[in-house]
């Protein structure tokens, strides 16, 4: 038996925190490197008005730290961030944090059988094992629009919201109509003088079934053994029954529900036509809201579907020649979700770069291990999104990584790396399952790399994934023994 391997965790979001808690419990030495000034990851970054989760609160939380006091079905950003902060303190993770430290390079050292890490400020660190908790929703995607730098007003991405100055009384342009925009547009619309929403592609919206939990319900979750867990299981089971086949009855029913909801809520036939997609529900990220459609019909809100050709000093100019004069531009244009680990240069065996290996689209065995990169694990890696709560999947991945670390410790291993044929076989299976799904149903989405390969979504159920991460299949890994001195 050798000493326990040291671990470097990249990112202090939900995945990094869960990994840290597991390592702390098991007595491993570890450090969490986080670029910002606090924990929470995407829930710290996305503090825009109206920010909330689209997965029910009781499932969007750790199974080992159930929260009976969630205020409503879908918790707000403030509430989720507070929960993650509380877990960080409760499990003693603060002392393991290295805040304000953005790792820009991770380089495998074959002789030492360890990783050399370099921060953006040049400081260097080493660790036996690296676990990336950076996820896929951490790098803003801002479209390259001609003239953007000339704009005389202020401009920011929704995940970098400018809280220093109110939008009250301003003329605002919102570019994009994705998951963030459908939350902040209704939140800011009552306060601004005028809001122009630029839509490239319409999105399907279904009504959000959100309600506050009563004090009696919260007390029952807190005091009755198993009540909160049973409620959580009911939500999880609903996700288990989801179908992502484009031709399934469920997809057809959901598309018709969205179509009828649009027809009921939007009377103007021209606006309704502009808001009607030509793809099934699920081709883009499924979105729910009761405020989005009413917001677009406010007298001070205008939907524009003409493409933006440039941004002038006064505001966006569309293809029809109109210049939309605004004081502030908000980019609700999402993230570079298909470009995993784009902020870190990961260099593996033989000097290979992960960015080169992933040029046609990211892939990993179980979304966790990549051939050619020993002692390197991913949380929320390729093809582990979209079928259930990501917190549920993160816990499954943490369990898998912990099993790998225990094998290293007990067997005296210096390294382990997934076999290439194992990874390739797994990913052929993943991609074959993509055929006929809503994710390939003809729309533009963030699920696919430029090559067309679906790199974010998982074609299996959450239960399937949980079951297949219960044990660590060491026979599918190459093992590197420690050299005894």
Short mmCIF file of C-alpha atoms in Angstrom, two decimals:
data_model
loop_
_atom_site.label_atom_id
_atom_site.label_comp_id
_atom_site.label_asym_id
_atom_site.label_seq_id
_atom_site.Cartn_x
_atom_site.Cartn_y
_atom_site.Cartn_z
CA UNK A 1 0.00 0.00 0.00
CA UNK A 2 1.38 3.40 -1.03
CA UNK A 3 0.53 6.89 0.25
CA UNK A 4 -2.78 8.29 -0.89
CA UNK A 5 -2.41 10.27 -4.11
CA UNK A 6 -2.66 14.04 -3.88
CA UNK A 7 -5.48 15.60 -5.87
CA UNK A 8 -5.95 18.93 -7.64
CA UNK A 9 -9.54 19.90 -8.38
CA UNK A 10 -10.18 22.53 -11.03
CA UNK A 11 -13.23 24.62 -10.22
CA UNK A 12 -15.28 25.16 -7.06
CA UNK A 13 -18.71 24.67 -8.56
CA UNK A 14 -21.16 21.95 -7.54
CA UNK A 15 -18.88 19.24 -8.94
CA UNK A 16 -15.70 20.53 -7.33
CA UNK A 17 -17.43 20.90 -3.97
CA UNK A 18 -18.86 17.37 -4.12
CA UNK A 19 -15.43 15.99 -5.05
CA UNK A 20 -13.82 17.91 -2.21
CA UNK A 21 -16.33 16.60 0.33
CA UNK A 22 -15.72 13.00 -0.76
CA UNK A 23 -11.93 13.46 -0.58
CA UNK A 24 -12.18 15.13 2.83
CA UNK A 25 -14.23 12.28 4.21
CA UNK A 26 -11.72 9.73 2.90
CA UNK A 27 -8.67 11.55 4.21
CA UNK A 28 -7.05 12.55 0.91
CA UNK A 29 -4.85 15.62 0.51
CA UNK A 30 -6.37 17.96 -2.05
CA UNK A 31 -6.62 21.56 -3.24
CA UNK A 32 -9.47 23.18 -5.18
CA UNK A 33 -8.27 25.84 -7.62
CA UNK A 34 -10.94 28.40 -8.46
CA UNK A 35 -10.54 31.42 -10.74
CA UNK A 36 -13.16 33.58 -9.02
CA UNK A 37 -13.34 34.91 -5.48
CA UNK A 38 -15.77 32.31 -4.15
CA UNK A 39 -17.48 28.97 -4.62
CA UNK A 40 -20.58 28.17 -6.64
CA UNK A 41 -19.31 28.07 -10.22
CA UNK A 42 -22.11 28.86 -12.64
CA UNK A 43 -24.36 29.85 -9.72
CA UNK A 44 -21.87 32.51 -8.69
CA UNK A 45 -21.34 33.73 -12.26
CA UNK A 46 -24.98 33.91 -13.31
CA UNK A 47 -26.40 36.48 -10.93
CA UNK A 48 -28.66 38.12 -13.49
CA UNK A 49 -32.20 39.20 -12.54
CA UNK A 50 -34.63 36.29 -12.47
CA UNK A 51 -31.91 33.60 -12.47
CA UNK A 52 -33.27 30.26 -11.28
CA UNK A 53 -32.80 26.54 -11.85
CA UNK A 54 -34.83 24.58 -14.38
CA UNK A 55 -34.52 21.33 -12.39
CA UNK A 56 -36.66 20.93 -9.23
CA UNK A 57 -34.80 22.00 -6.10
CA UNK A 58 -35.08 18.72 -4.22
CA UNK A 59 -33.26 16.89 -7.01
CA UNK A 60 -30.87 19.75 -7.71
CA UNK A 61 -29.06 19.14 -4.42
CA UNK A 62 -26.71 16.56 -2.94
CA UNK A 63 -28.24 13.27 -1.82
CA UNK A 64 -26.04 13.38 1.30
CA UNK A 65 -27.19 16.89 2.20
CA UNK A 66 -30.91 17.12 1.53
CA UNK A 67 -32.36 20.57 2.08
CA UNK A 68 -35.90 20.45 3.50
CA UNK A 69 -36.15 24.25 3.42
CA UNK A 70 -36.17 24.90 -0.33
CA UNK A 71 -38.61 27.78 -0.77
CA UNK A 72 -40.20 26.60 -4.03
CA UNK A 73 -40.20 23.95 -6.76
CA UNK A 74 -37.46 25.70 -8.75
CA UNK A 75 -34.97 27.51 -6.53
CA UNK A 76 -33.49 30.89 -7.39
CA UNK A 77 -29.80 31.54 -8.02
CA UNK A 78 -29.50 33.24 -4.63
CA UNK A 79 -30.92 30.21 -2.82
CA UNK A 80 -28.78 27.67 -4.70
CA UNK A 81 -25.59 29.68 -4.15
CA UNK A 82 -26.39 29.92 -0.44
CA UNK A 83 -26.87 26.14 -0.34
CA UNK A 84 -23.47 25.52 -1.99
CA UNK A 85 -21.81 28.02 0.35
CA UNK A 86 -23.38 26.26 3.31
CA UNK A 87 -22.18 22.84 2.14
CA UNK A 88 -18.67 24.23 1.66
CA UNK A 89 -18.60 25.46 5.26
CA UNK A 90 -20.39 22.51 6.80
CA UNK A 91 -17.99 19.95 5.35
CA UNK A 92 -14.82 21.93 6.00
CA UNK A 93 -13.86 22.64 2.41
CA UNK A 94 -12.87 26.30 2.86
CA UNK A 95 -9.35 25.46 4.00
CA UNK A 96 -8.75 23.52 0.78
CA UNK A 97 -9.73 26.40 -1.54
CA UNK A 98 -7.23 28.36 -3.60
CA UNK A 99 -9.39 31.23 -4.83
CA UNK A 100 -8.39 33.70 -7.52
CA UNK A 101 -6.28 31.02 -9.16
CA UNK A 102 -7.09 30.14 -12.76
CA UNK A 103 -5.17 27.08 -13.95
CA UNK A 104 -4.15 27.68 -17.55
CA UNK A 105 -2.02 24.57 -18.18
CA UNK A 106 -1.94 21.01 -16.87
CA UNK A 107 1.02 18.98 -18.13
CA UNK A 108 1.62 15.28 -17.44
CA UNK A 109 5.12 14.53 -16.14
CA UNK A 110 5.86 10.91 -17.14
CA UNK A 111 9.04 10.56 -15.10
CA UNK A 112 7.47 11.78 -11.88
CA UNK A 113 4.05 10.28 -12.75
CA UNK A 114 2.31 13.48 -11.71
CA UNK A 115 0.68 16.59 -13.14
CA UNK A 116 2.37 19.98 -13.27
CA UNK A 117 -0.14 22.81 -13.09
CA UNK A 118 0.49 26.40 -14.12
CA UNK A 119 -1.77 29.27 -13.14
CA UNK A 120 -2.47 32.26 -15.36
CA UNK A 121 -0.15 34.37 -13.19
CA UNK A 122 2.71 31.90 -13.70
CA UNK A 123 2.55 30.20 -10.30
CA UNK A 124 3.09 26.42 -10.47
CA UNK A 125 1.74 23.46 -8.53
CA UNK A 126 1.92 19.66 -8.70
CA UNK A 127 -0.53 16.86 -7.92
CA UNK A 128 -0.68 13.13 -8.52
CA UNK A 129 -4.23 13.36 -9.85
CA UNK A 130 -6.25 16.12 -11.53
CA UNK A 131 -10.04 16.24 -11.43
CA UNK A 132 -11.67 18.86 -13.63
CA UNK A 133 -14.90 20.27 -12.27
CA UNK A 134 -15.05 23.06 -14.84
CA UNK A 135 -18.12 21.67 -16.57
CA UNK A 136 -19.48 23.03 -19.85
CA UNK A 137 -21.30 26.24 -18.91
CA UNK A 138 -18.40 28.36 -17.74
CA UNK A 139 -17.08 30.16 -20.85
CA UNK A 140 -19.46 32.81 -22.28
CA UNK A 141 -20.18 32.68 -26.00
CA UNK A 142 -20.29 36.18 -27.46
CA UNK A 143 -20.97 36.29 -31.20
CA UNK A 144 -18.46 38.04 -33.42
CA UNK A 145 -20.58 40.93 -34.73
CA UNK A 146 -18.90 43.56 -36.85
CA UNK A 147 -18.47 46.90 -35.11
CA UNK A 148 -19.18 45.63 -31.58
CA UNK A 149 -16.17 47.50 -30.23
CA UNK A 150 -17.56 50.80 -31.56
CA UNK A 151 -20.71 50.73 -29.44
CA UNK A 152 -20.76 53.84 -27.24
CA UNK A 153 -22.94 52.33 -24.51
CA UNK A 154 -22.21 49.46 -22.17
CA UNK A 155 -22.34 45.81 -23.16
CA UNK A 156 -22.04 42.63 -21.14
CA UNK A 157 -22.84 38.91 -21.22
CA UNK A 158 -25.67 37.69 -19.01
CA UNK A 159 -23.20 35.65 -16.92
CA UNK A 160 -21.13 38.79 -16.30
CA UNK A 161 -24.05 41.01 -15.34
CA UNK A 162 -23.18 44.61 -14.60
CA UNK A 163 -24.78 45.28 -11.21
CA UNK A 164 -22.98 48.61 -10.88
CA UNK A 165 -25.65 50.56 -12.70
CA UNK A 166 -29.40 49.99 -12.91
CA UNK A 167 -31.15 49.39 -16.23
CA UNK A 168 -34.11 51.46 -15.04
CA UNK A 169 -35.20 53.93 -17.70
CA UNK A 170 -32.70 52.68 -20.27
CA UNK A 171 -33.16 51.48 -23.82
CA UNK A 172 -31.88 47.91 -23.80
CA UNK A 173 -31.07 45.35 -26.48
CA UNK A 174 -31.09 41.67 -25.57
CA UNK A 175 -29.34 39.48 -28.12
CA UNK A 176 -30.41 35.85 -27.84
CA UNK A 177 -33.48 33.99 -26.64
CA UNK A 178 -32.06 31.04 -24.72
CA UNK A 179 -32.30 29.76 -21.16
CA UNK A 180 -30.88 32.93 -19.57
CA UNK A 181 -32.83 35.41 -21.69
CA UNK A 182 -36.20 33.87 -20.91
CA UNK A 183 -35.47 34.59 -17.24
CA UNK A 184 -33.89 38.05 -17.29
CA UNK A 185 -36.08 39.57 -20.05
CA UNK A 186 -39.31 39.31 -18.00
CA UNK A 187 -37.40 40.48 -14.91
CA UNK A 188 -36.05 43.69 -16.46
CA UNK A 189 -38.89 44.53 -18.87
CA UNK A 190 -41.04 46.43 -16.33
CA UNK A 191 -38.16 48.76 -15.42
CA UNK A 192 -36.56 49.66 -18.75
CA UNK A 193 -37.80 52.38 -21.07
CA UNK A 194 -37.69 50.04 -24.05
CA UNK A 195 -36.42 46.51 -24.62
CA UNK A 196 -35.56 45.11 -28.04
CA UNK A 197 -35.21 41.32 -28.09
CA UNK A 198 -33.22 40.00 -31.04
CA UNK A 199 -34.20 36.44 -31.92
CA UNK A 200 -32.21 34.26 -34.29
CA UNK A 201 -34.22 31.07 -33.85
CA UNK A 202 -37.56 30.71 -32.02
CA UNK A 203 -37.75 28.42 -29.01
CA UNK A 204 -40.49 26.19 -27.67
CA UNK A 205 -41.82 27.22 -24.26
CA UNK A 206 -44.01 25.15 -21.96
CA UNK A 207 -45.60 26.51 -18.77
CA UNK A 208 -43.41 26.36 -15.68
CA UNK A 209 -45.10 24.30 -12.96
CA UNK A 210 -43.57 26.24 -10.10
CA UNK A 211 -45.03 26.78 -6.66
CA UNK A 212 -43.78 27.76 -3.21
CA UNK A 213 -43.45 25.06 -0.56
CA UNK A 214 -45.65 25.75 2.42
CA UNK A 215 -44.24 25.94 5.93
CA UNK A 216 -46.07 22.69 6.71
CA UNK A 217 -44.41 20.94 3.75
CA UNK A 218 -40.98 22.20 4.76
CA UNK A 219 -41.48 21.01 8.34
CA UNK A 220 -42.59 17.61 7.09
CA UNK A 221 -39.49 17.33 4.90
CA UNK A 222 -37.35 18.27 7.92
CA UNK A 223 -39.01 16.16 10.61
CA UNK A 224 -40.60 13.11 9.01
CA UNK A 225 -37.95 10.47 8.28
CA UNK A 226 -37.73 9.76 4.57
CA UNK A 227 -40.24 12.45 3.50
CA UNK A 228 -37.73 14.62 1.63
CA UNK A 229 -36.01 11.59 0.11
CA UNK A 230 -39.32 10.16 -1.08
CA UNK A 231 -40.23 13.51 -2.66
CA UNK A 232 -36.83 13.60 -4.34
CA UNK A 233 -37.27 10.06 -5.64
CA UNK A 234 -40.60 10.97 -7.22
CA UNK A 235 -38.92 13.81 -9.15
CA UNK A 236 -36.05 11.54 -10.17
CA UNK A 237 -38.46 8.86 -11.42
CA UNK A 238 -40.17 11.42 -13.66
CA UNK A 239 -36.86 12.14 -15.35
CA UNK A 240 -36.23 8.41 -15.71
CA UNK A 241 -39.36 8.15 -17.85
CA UNK A 242 -38.28 10.86 -20.28
CA UNK A 243 -37.88 9.97 -23.95
CA UNK A 244 -35.54 11.82 -26.27
CA UNK A 245 -36.54 10.10 -29.49
CA UNK A 246 -37.73 12.60 -32.08
CA UNK A 247 -40.62 10.35 -33.11
CA UNK A 248 -41.74 9.29 -29.63
CA UNK A 249 -45.24 9.91 -28.31
CA UNK A 250 -43.77 11.95 -25.50
CA UNK A 251 -41.90 14.28 -27.86
CA UNK A 252 -45.00 14.70 -30.01
CA UNK A 253 -47.14 15.43 -26.95
CA UNK A 254 -44.68 17.96 -25.55
CA UNK A 255 -44.41 19.72 -28.90
CA UNK A 256 -48.18 19.97 -29.16
CA UNK A 257 -48.36 21.24 -25.57
CA UNK A 258 -45.88 24.00 -26.43
CA UNK A 259 -47.76 24.82 -29.62
CA UNK A 260 -51.10 25.08 -27.85
CA UNK A 261 -49.57 27.14 -25.04
CA UNK A 262 -48.19 29.59 -27.61
CA UNK A 263 -51.59 29.78 -29.32
CA UNK A 264 -53.34 30.50 -26.01
CA UNK A 265 -50.90 33.14 -24.82
CA UNK A 266 -50.12 35.04 -28.04
CA UNK A 267 -53.10 36.44 -29.94
CA UNK A 268 -51.19 38.43 -32.57
CA UNK A 269 -50.80 36.01 -35.52
CA UNK A 270 -47.62 37.70 -36.80
CA UNK A 271 -45.91 37.49 -33.41
CA UNK A 272 -47.13 33.94 -32.93
CA UNK A 273 -45.70 32.91 -36.28
CA UNK A 274 -42.37 34.53 -35.43
CA UNK A 275 -42.28 32.57 -32.17
CA UNK A 276 -43.14 29.20 -33.71
CA UNK A 277 -40.15 26.83 -34.18
CA UNK A 278 -39.92 24.27 -37.00
CA UNK A 279 -38.33 21.53 -34.89
CA UNK A 280 -39.62 19.29 -32.07
CA UNK A 281 -39.34 20.11 -28.38
CA UNK A 282 -35.92 19.07 -27.10
CA UNK A 283 -33.93 19.84 -30.24
CA UNK A 284 -32.85 22.93 -28.36
CA UNK A 285 -32.70 23.01 -24.58
CA UNK A 286 -36.26 22.53 -23.25
CA UNK A 287 -37.41 25.74 -21.59
CA UNK A 288 -40.27 26.50 -19.24
CA UNK A 289 -41.72 29.88 -18.29
CA UNK A 290 -45.00 31.62 -17.57
CA UNK A 291 -43.45 35.09 -17.92
CA UNK A 292 -41.61 34.94 -21.27
CA UNK A 293 -44.56 35.18 -23.66
CA UNK A 294 -46.37 37.91 -21.68
CA UNK A 295 -43.11 39.89 -21.50
CA UNK A 296 -42.78 39.89 -25.29
CA UNK A 297 -46.24 41.43 -25.57
CA UNK A 298 -45.57 44.39 -23.28
CA UNK A 299 -45.92 47.77 -25.03
CA UNK A 300 -42.26 48.61 -24.30
CA UNK A 301 -40.90 45.31 -25.65
CA UNK A 302 -40.27 44.51 -29.30
CA UNK A 303 -39.23 41.20 -30.85
CA UNK A 304 -36.90 41.55 -33.84
CA UNK A 305 -36.16 38.58 -36.09
CA UNK A 306 -34.13 40.41 -38.73
CA UNK A 307 -30.46 39.33 -38.37
CA UNK A 308 -27.97 41.79 -36.93
CA UNK A 309 -25.37 42.73 -39.55
CA UNK A 310 -23.31 45.11 -37.43
CA UNK A 311 -23.25 47.11 -34.24
CA UNK A 312 -22.91 50.84 -34.67
CA UNK A 313 -22.03 53.44 -32.05
CA UNK A 314 -25.75 53.81 -31.37
CA UNK A 315 -26.75 50.15 -31.37
CA UNK A 316 -27.38 47.07 -33.55
CA UNK A 317 -28.18 47.52 -37.24
CA UNK A 318 -30.29 44.78 -38.77
CA UNK A 319 -30.37 43.46 -42.33
CA UNK A 320 -33.34 45.66 -43.18
CA UNK A 321 -31.16 48.73 -42.54
CA UNK A 322 -32.75 49.80 -39.26
CA UNK A 323 -30.46 50.98 -36.48
CA UNK A 324 -31.85 50.11 -33.06
CA UNK A 325 -30.62 52.84 -30.74
CA UNK A 326 -29.95 51.55 -27.24
CA UNK A 327 -28.01 52.42 -24.10
CA UNK A 328 -27.08 48.86 -23.11
CA UNK A 329 -26.57 45.59 -24.98
CA UNK A 330 -26.98 42.30 -23.11
CA UNK A 331 -25.63 39.15 -24.72
CA UNK A 332 -27.92 36.29 -23.72
CA UNK A 333 -26.03 34.07 -26.13
CA UNK A 334 -25.12 31.16 -23.88
CA UNK A 335 -21.82 29.39 -23.47
CA UNK A 336 -19.19 27.49 -25.42
CA UNK A 337 -20.74 24.29 -24.13
CA UNK A 338 -19.26 22.09 -26.85
CA UNK A 339 -15.70 23.32 -26.14
CA UNK A 340 -14.83 21.46 -22.97
CA UNK A 341 -11.76 22.66 -21.04
CA UNK A 342 -11.10 25.41 -23.58
CA UNK A 343 -9.48 27.58 -20.90
CA UNK A 344 -6.90 24.97 -19.90
CA UNK A 345 -4.14 23.56 -22.10
CA UNK A 346 -4.09 19.91 -21.03
CA UNK A 347 -0.94 18.12 -22.22
CA UNK A 348 -0.86 14.35 -21.83
CA UNK A 349 1.35 11.43 -22.77
CA UNK A 350 3.91 12.11 -25.48
CA UNK A 351 3.12 15.83 -25.46
CA UNK A 352 -0.35 15.32 -26.92
CA UNK A 353 -2.80 18.19 -26.39
CA UNK A 354 -6.37 17.50 -25.39
CA UNK A 355 -7.57 20.35 -27.63
CA UNK A 356 -6.06 18.52 -30.63
CA UNK A 357 -7.53 15.16 -29.63
CA UNK A 358 -10.91 16.84 -29.31
CA UNK A 359 -10.70 18.83 -32.55
CA UNK A 360 -13.70 16.93 -33.99
CA UNK A 361 -15.60 16.96 -30.71
CA UNK A 362 -14.89 16.03 -27.11
CA UNK A 363 -15.25 12.44 -25.94
CA UNK A 364 -14.35 10.39 -22.89
CA UNK A 365 -15.03 6.99 -21.39
CA UNK A 366 -18.17 7.40 -19.27
CA UNK A 367 -17.60 11.13 -19.76
CA UNK A 368 -14.88 10.80 -17.10
CA UNK A 369 -11.59 9.37 -18.48
CA UNK A 370 -9.69 10.21 -21.68
CA UNK A 371 -7.13 7.84 -23.25
CA UNK A 372 -3.65 9.32 -23.25
CA UNK A 373 -4.24 11.39 -20.10
CA UNK A 374 -3.52 9.24 -17.03
CA UNK A 375 -4.66 10.30 -13.58
CA UNK A 376 -6.99 12.84 -15.18
CA UNK A 377 -10.73 12.75 -14.54
CA UNK A 378 -13.66 14.87 -15.68
CA UNK A 379 -16.82 15.83 -13.84
CA UNK A 380 -19.68 16.91 -16.11
CA UNK A 381 -17.56 15.76 -19.03
CA UNK A 382 -18.60 14.96 -22.61
CA UNK A 383 -22.00 13.32 -23.13
CA UNK A 384 -23.14 13.54 -19.50
CA UNK A 385 -25.77 16.26 -19.84
CA UNK A 386 -29.48 16.62 -20.30
CA UNK A 387 -31.32 13.58 -18.95
CA UNK A 388 -31.63 14.29 -15.22
CA UNK A 389 -30.27 16.60 -12.53
CA UNK A 390 -26.57 17.25 -13.11
CA UNK A 391 -26.06 17.05 -9.34
CA UNK A 392 -27.25 13.44 -9.44
CA UNK A 393 -24.79 12.66 -12.23
CA UNK A 394 -21.96 14.54 -10.52
CA UNK A 395 -22.37 12.38 -7.43
CA UNK A 396 -22.18 9.26 -9.60
CA UNK A 397 -18.98 10.56 -11.18
CA UNK A 398 -17.45 11.45 -7.82
CA UNK A 399 -18.19 7.92 -6.60
CA UNK A 400 -16.40 6.53 -9.68
CA UNK A 401 -13.35 8.77 -9.23
CA UNK A 402 -13.11 7.91 -5.53
CA UNK A 403 -13.11 4.21 -6.42
CA UNK A 404 -10.24 4.86 -8.84
CA UNK A 405 -8.27 6.69 -6.16
CA UNK A 406 -8.79 3.88 -3.67
CA UNK A 407 -7.45 1.39 -6.22
CA UNK A 408 -4.39 3.56 -6.71
CA UNK A 409 -3.82 3.72 -2.97
CA UNK A 410 -4.44 0.05 -2.16
CA UNK A 411 -2.56 -1.34 -5.17
CA UNK A 412 0.34 1.05 -4.96
CA UNK A 413 -0.31 2.50 -8.42
CA UNK A 414 1.47 5.57 -9.69
CA UNK A 415 -0.96 6.02 -12.54
CA UNK A 416 -3.93 4.65 -14.37
CA UNK A 417 -5.38 5.63 -17.72
CA UNK A 418 -8.31 4.29 -19.69
CA UNK A 419 -7.42 2.07 -22.64
CA UNK A 420 -8.03 3.71 -26.00
CA UNK A 421 -10.01 0.83 -27.46
CA UNK A 422 -12.29 0.92 -24.40
CA UNK A 423 -12.93 4.64 -24.84
CA UNK A 424 -13.46 4.31 -28.59
CA UNK A 425 -15.89 1.42 -28.19
CA UNK A 426 -17.90 3.31 -25.58
CA UNK A 427 -18.12 6.45 -27.71
CA UNK A 428 -19.14 4.54 -30.83
CA UNK A 429 -22.04 3.26 -28.75
CA UNK A 430 -22.85 6.77 -27.52
CA UNK A 431 -22.88 8.27 -31.01
CA UNK A 432 -24.89 5.40 -32.49
CA UNK A 433 -27.58 6.14 -29.91
CA UNK A 434 -27.80 9.75 -31.10
CA UNK A 435 -29.48 8.78 -34.36
CA UNK A 436 -33.18 9.59 -34.25
CA UNK A 437 -32.99 11.70 -31.10
CA UNK A 438 -34.35 15.22 -30.73
CA UNK A 439 -30.77 16.51 -30.45
CA UNK A 440 -30.18 15.72 -34.13
CA UNK A 441 -33.64 16.80 -35.31
CA UNK A 442 -32.52 19.64 -37.55
CA UNK A 443 -32.04 22.71 -35.37
CA UNK A 444 -28.94 24.62 -34.34
CA UNK A 445 -28.04 23.87 -30.74
CA UNK A 446 -25.11 23.91 -28.34
CA UNK A 447 -25.19 20.13 -28.04
CA UNK A 448 -23.16 19.59 -31.20
CA UNK A 449 -19.59 20.41 -32.19
CA UNK A 450 -18.98 22.09 -35.56
CA UNK A 451 -18.32 18.61 -36.96
CA UNK A 452 -21.94 17.71 -36.19
CA UNK A 453 -21.02 15.30 -33.41
CA UNK A 454 -23.25 15.50 -30.32
CA UNK A 455 -20.79 16.11 -27.50
CA UNK A 456 -22.90 17.27 -24.55
CA UNK A 457 -25.96 15.03 -24.32
CA UNK A 458 -26.16 11.54 -22.80
CA UNK A 459 -28.29 9.02 -24.71
CA UNK A 460 -28.80 6.87 -21.60
CA UNK A 461 -30.99 7.41 -18.56
CA UNK A 462 -29.69 8.77 -15.28
CA UNK A 463 -30.38 5.40 -13.68
CA UNK A 464 -28.32 3.60 -16.31
CA UNK A 465 -25.41 5.95 -15.70
CA UNK A 466 -25.65 5.62 -11.93
CA UNK A 467 -25.58 1.83 -12.18
CA UNK A 468 -22.56 1.84 -14.51
CA UNK A 469 -20.55 4.07 -12.18
CA UNK A 470 -21.09 1.94 -9.08
CA UNK A 471 -17.82 0.05 -9.59
CA UNK A 472 -14.50 1.12 -11.05
CA UNK A 473 -13.61 -1.25 -13.96
CA UNK A 474 -9.88 -1.34 -13.39
CA UNK A 475 -9.46 -3.99 -16.11
CA UNK A 476 -10.33 -1.26 -18.62
CA UNK A 477 -7.38 0.86 -17.52
CA UNK A 478 -3.63 0.73 -18.07
CA UNK A 479 -1.82 0.60 -14.75
CA UNK A 480 1.47 2.29 -13.88
CA UNK A 481 3.31 0.84 -10.90
CA UNK A 482 5.34 2.94 -8.48
CA UNK A 483 9.08 2.45 -8.60
CA UNK A 484 10.32 1.56 -5.14
CA UNK A 485 13.52 3.38 -4.17
#
